[in-house]
Short mmCIF file of C-alpha atoms in Angstrom, two decimals:
data_model
loop_
_atom_site.label_atom_id
_atom_site.label_comp_id
_atom_site.label_asym_id
_atom_site.label_seq_id
_atom_site.Cartn_x
_atom_site.Cartn_y
_atom_site.Cartn_z
CA GLU A 105 166.95 78.18 142.42
CA ALA A 106 167.31 75.30 144.85
CA GLN A 107 167.18 72.05 142.94
CA VAL A 108 168.29 68.48 142.48
CA THR A 109 169.34 67.77 138.90
CA GLN A 110 169.48 64.33 137.37
CA ASN A 111 170.82 63.35 133.97
CA PRO A 112 169.81 61.85 131.72
CA ARG A 113 166.04 62.04 132.02
CA TYR A 114 165.51 59.09 129.72
CA LEU A 115 167.87 56.29 128.81
CA ILE A 116 167.52 53.12 126.80
CA THR A 117 170.48 50.78 126.95
CA VAL A 118 171.42 47.17 126.35
CA THR A 119 172.16 44.50 128.89
CA GLY A 120 175.71 44.66 130.22
CA LYS A 121 176.63 48.12 129.00
CA LYS A 122 177.88 50.18 131.91
CA LEU A 123 176.07 53.42 132.58
CA THR A 124 176.08 56.29 135.05
CA VAL A 125 173.19 58.47 136.10
CA THR A 126 174.36 61.75 137.54
CA CYS A 127 172.79 63.67 140.42
CA SER A 128 173.75 67.12 141.59
CA GLN A 129 172.24 69.37 144.26
CA ASN A 130 172.92 73.05 144.90
CA MET A 131 171.57 73.27 148.45
CA ASN A 132 174.71 72.16 150.30
CA HIS A 133 172.75 69.20 151.69
CA GLU A 134 174.52 66.55 153.73
CA TYR A 135 172.25 63.62 152.89
CA MET A 136 171.70 62.23 149.41
CA SER A 137 169.87 59.10 148.32
CA TRP A 138 168.89 57.08 145.30
CA TYR A 139 165.50 55.43 144.94
CA ARG A 140 163.86 53.32 142.32
CA GLN A 141 160.13 53.44 141.72
CA ASP A 142 158.26 50.46 140.37
CA PRO A 143 154.49 50.02 140.00
CA GLY A 144 152.89 48.72 143.17
CA LEU A 145 156.13 48.89 145.14
CA GLY A 146 156.40 52.58 145.95
CA LEU A 147 159.90 54.00 146.24
CA ARG A 148 162.67 51.76 147.45
CA GLN A 149 166.01 53.09 148.57
CA ILE A 150 169.06 51.85 146.69
CA TYR A 151 171.92 53.68 148.41
CA TYR A 152 172.31 56.70 150.60
CA SER A 153 175.12 58.97 151.69
CA MET A 154 175.37 60.98 154.88
CA ASN A 155 178.36 63.02 153.76
CA VAL A 156 181.37 63.05 151.48
CA GLU A 157 183.00 59.62 151.27
CA VAL A 158 180.26 58.11 153.47
CA THR A 159 177.82 55.80 151.69
CA ASP A 160 175.66 52.90 152.76
CA LYS A 161 173.32 50.36 151.26
CA GLY A 162 169.62 50.87 151.19
CA ASP A 163 167.00 48.17 150.70
CA VAL A 164 167.81 47.18 147.12
CA PRO A 165 171.52 47.81 146.48
CA GLU A 166 172.31 44.77 144.34
CA GLY A 167 173.62 45.67 140.91
CA TYR A 168 174.31 49.30 141.79
CA LYS A 169 177.27 51.37 142.94
CA VAL A 170 177.54 54.94 144.14
CA SER A 171 180.24 57.40 145.07
CA ARG A 172 180.30 60.67 146.99
CA LYS A 173 183.54 62.43 146.21
CA GLU A 174 182.00 65.88 146.43
CA LYS A 175 179.16 67.10 148.57
CA ARG A 176 177.00 68.20 145.67
CA ASN A 177 177.28 65.09 143.47
CA PHE A 178 176.05 61.54 144.01
CA PRO A 179 176.24 59.46 140.82
CA LEU A 180 174.53 56.08 140.46
CA ILE A 181 176.51 53.51 138.54
CA LEU A 182 175.19 50.36 136.93
CA GLU A 183 178.25 48.29 136.03
CA SER A 184 176.35 45.63 134.11
CA PRO A 185 172.70 46.59 133.72
CA SER A 186 170.07 43.90 133.43
CA PRO A 187 166.41 44.10 132.33
CA ASN A 188 165.20 43.88 135.95
CA GLN A 189 166.82 47.26 136.52
CA THR A 190 164.36 48.86 134.14
CA SER A 191 162.71 51.42 136.39
CA LEU A 192 162.18 55.05 137.24
CA TYR A 193 165.04 56.37 139.35
CA PHE A 194 165.01 59.34 141.68
CA CYS A 195 167.81 61.11 143.43
CA ALA A 196 166.98 63.02 146.61
CA SER A 197 168.80 65.28 149.02
CA ARG A 198 168.04 66.61 152.47
CA ASN A 199 169.81 68.88 154.89
CA ASP A 200 169.68 66.53 157.84
CA ARG A 201 167.63 63.70 159.24
CA VAL A 202 164.73 65.84 160.40
CA THR A 203 163.91 67.69 157.24
CA GLU A 204 162.04 66.80 154.11
CA ALA A 205 163.82 65.39 151.09
CA PHE A 206 163.97 67.21 147.76
CA PHE A 207 163.74 65.06 144.69
CA GLY A 208 165.24 65.26 141.24
CA GLN A 209 163.08 65.03 138.13
CA GLY A 210 163.68 61.33 137.70
CA THR A 211 165.47 59.14 135.17
CA ARG A 212 163.49 56.58 133.27
CA LEU A 213 165.81 53.72 132.44
CA THR A 214 165.01 50.89 130.08
CA VAL A 215 167.42 47.96 129.77
CA VAL A 216 166.80 45.68 126.80
CA GLU B 254 161.85 45.48 159.14
CA LEU B 255 159.90 48.70 158.96
CA LYS B 256 156.74 48.48 156.91
CA VAL B 257 154.68 51.41 155.74
CA GLU B 258 151.21 50.63 154.50
CA GLN B 259 148.88 53.01 152.79
CA ASN B 260 145.24 52.52 152.08
CA PRO B 261 143.46 52.67 149.92
CA LEU B 262 145.83 52.04 147.05
CA PHE B 263 143.36 53.48 144.58
CA LEU B 264 140.72 56.07 145.24
CA SER B 265 138.22 57.37 142.75
CA MET B 266 136.07 60.12 144.18
CA GLN B 267 133.61 62.69 143.02
CA GLU B 268 134.34 66.37 143.16
CA GLY B 269 133.05 67.96 146.33
CA LYS B 270 133.34 64.81 148.44
CA ASN B 271 135.55 64.23 151.47
CA TYR B 272 137.86 61.31 152.03
CA THR B 273 140.81 60.17 154.12
CA ILE B 274 143.97 58.33 153.14
CA TYR B 275 145.63 56.27 155.87
CA CYS B 276 149.29 55.57 156.47
CA ASN B 277 150.20 52.91 159.02
CA TYR B 278 153.75 52.05 159.97
CA SER B 279 155.29 49.32 162.03
CA THR B 280 158.02 50.94 164.12
CA THR B 281 158.55 53.91 166.38
CA SER B 282 159.02 57.21 164.60
CA ASP B 283 157.92 60.76 165.24
CA ARG B 284 158.76 62.07 161.79
CA LEU B 285 156.53 61.54 158.80
CA TYR B 286 156.22 63.24 155.43
CA TRP B 287 153.57 63.40 152.75
CA TYR B 288 154.43 63.80 149.09
CA ARG B 289 152.45 64.28 145.94
CA GLN B 290 153.43 62.89 142.55
CA ASP B 291 151.77 63.84 139.28
CA PRO B 292 152.02 61.38 136.39
CA GLY B 293 155.48 61.40 134.87
CA LYS B 294 156.70 63.93 137.41
CA SER B 295 158.86 64.03 140.47
CA LEU B 296 157.75 64.04 144.10
CA GLU B 297 156.65 67.27 145.66
CA SER B 298 156.71 67.74 149.42
CA LEU B 299 153.29 68.46 150.92
CA PHE B 300 153.60 68.13 154.68
CA VAL B 301 156.26 67.62 157.30
CA LEU B 302 154.97 66.15 160.58
CA LEU B 303 157.57 66.12 163.33
CA SER B 304 155.77 65.23 166.55
CA ASN B 305 152.86 63.34 168.02
CA GLY B 306 149.64 65.21 167.45
CA ALA B 307 151.07 67.35 164.66
CA VAL B 308 148.46 68.68 162.28
CA LYS B 309 149.18 70.61 159.11
CA GLN B 310 146.73 72.05 156.59
CA GLU B 311 147.18 73.43 153.12
CA GLY B 312 144.12 74.25 151.10
CA ARG B 313 141.85 71.22 150.86
CA LEU B 314 144.41 68.86 152.39
CA MET B 315 145.03 68.25 156.06
CA ALA B 316 147.59 65.84 157.49
CA SER B 317 147.91 64.54 161.02
CA LEU B 318 150.23 62.26 162.94
CA ASP B 319 149.50 59.93 165.86
CA THR B 320 152.82 58.38 166.84
CA LYS B 321 151.26 56.20 169.53
CA ALA B 322 148.96 54.57 167.02
CA ARG B 323 151.70 54.70 164.36
CA LEU B 324 149.18 56.28 162.04
CA SER B 325 149.07 59.32 159.82
CA THR B 326 146.07 60.52 157.87
CA LEU B 327 145.70 62.76 154.86
CA HIS B 328 142.21 64.20 154.75
CA ILE B 329 140.76 65.63 151.57
CA THR B 330 137.97 68.16 151.90
CA ALA B 331 135.63 68.97 149.00
CA ALA B 332 137.85 67.34 146.40
CA VAL B 333 138.58 69.06 143.10
CA HIS B 334 140.04 67.62 139.90
CA ASP B 335 143.41 69.32 140.48
CA LEU B 336 143.99 67.03 143.45
CA SER B 337 144.20 64.01 141.15
CA ALA B 338 147.68 62.55 141.74
CA THR B 339 149.48 59.82 143.64
CA TYR B 340 150.12 60.54 147.31
CA PHE B 341 152.92 58.95 149.30
CA CYS B 342 153.64 58.94 152.98
CA ALA B 343 157.24 58.41 154.10
CA VAL B 344 158.34 57.45 157.60
CA ASP B 345 161.68 58.66 158.87
CA THR B 346 163.83 56.40 161.00
CA ASP B 347 167.47 56.59 159.97
CA LYS B 348 166.25 56.72 156.39
CA LEU B 349 163.03 57.46 154.60
CA ILE B 350 160.74 54.49 154.01
CA PHE B 351 157.92 55.13 151.58
CA GLY B 352 154.46 53.67 151.45
CA THR B 353 153.25 52.17 148.19
CA GLY B 354 151.23 55.25 147.37
CA THR B 355 147.55 56.09 146.94
CA ARG B 356 146.46 56.93 143.44
CA LEU B 357 143.67 59.48 143.67
CA GLN B 358 141.38 60.30 140.81
CA VAL B 359 138.79 63.02 141.21
CA PHE B 360 135.98 63.11 138.66
CA PRO B 361 133.18 65.64 138.04
#
């Protein structure tokens, strides 16, 4: 089954404790992205990747890092999480720039 | 900076009624997507609109794209409770930019 898998689904952590949210897709898609969703703000792009070893900042990249060492994986790293990074995070992948994006199930992160 | 505006933000409508959700955007693009999100769930692709004048229909939902007006509409015909969800449009330039969403509630 074609899917985008995120882990964990839920995470509560403390300020400053490094964490990684994993994202994996099995569709051989070139493009992968991370979004955060906050009430009243829709989805905002954090980082995106057009291929292996190619990443770029989205609209809200501060406080986040990503890597794309393999085509299927695109982890999101929070080196020193802060409470304003409490949000619902989605990973998405798409085959190219003219096709729809497929979304993971989301990761609800709470930073206390 | 590309802006994508949806309206209304909230829509409460009675079953059987018709309504339209609007998606306006501020830059040139001929690719627009509509997604549905149920509470606590991920986003599900509804429509892919890839050219001016594109119209797609699925059940009680119909989406259209006017690239000259920079406007897409999502029309709901004879609403039913199962359509209650949040609907997002997303404009494609070199990345997807999402609108803020329209939360639809359909009541008996």
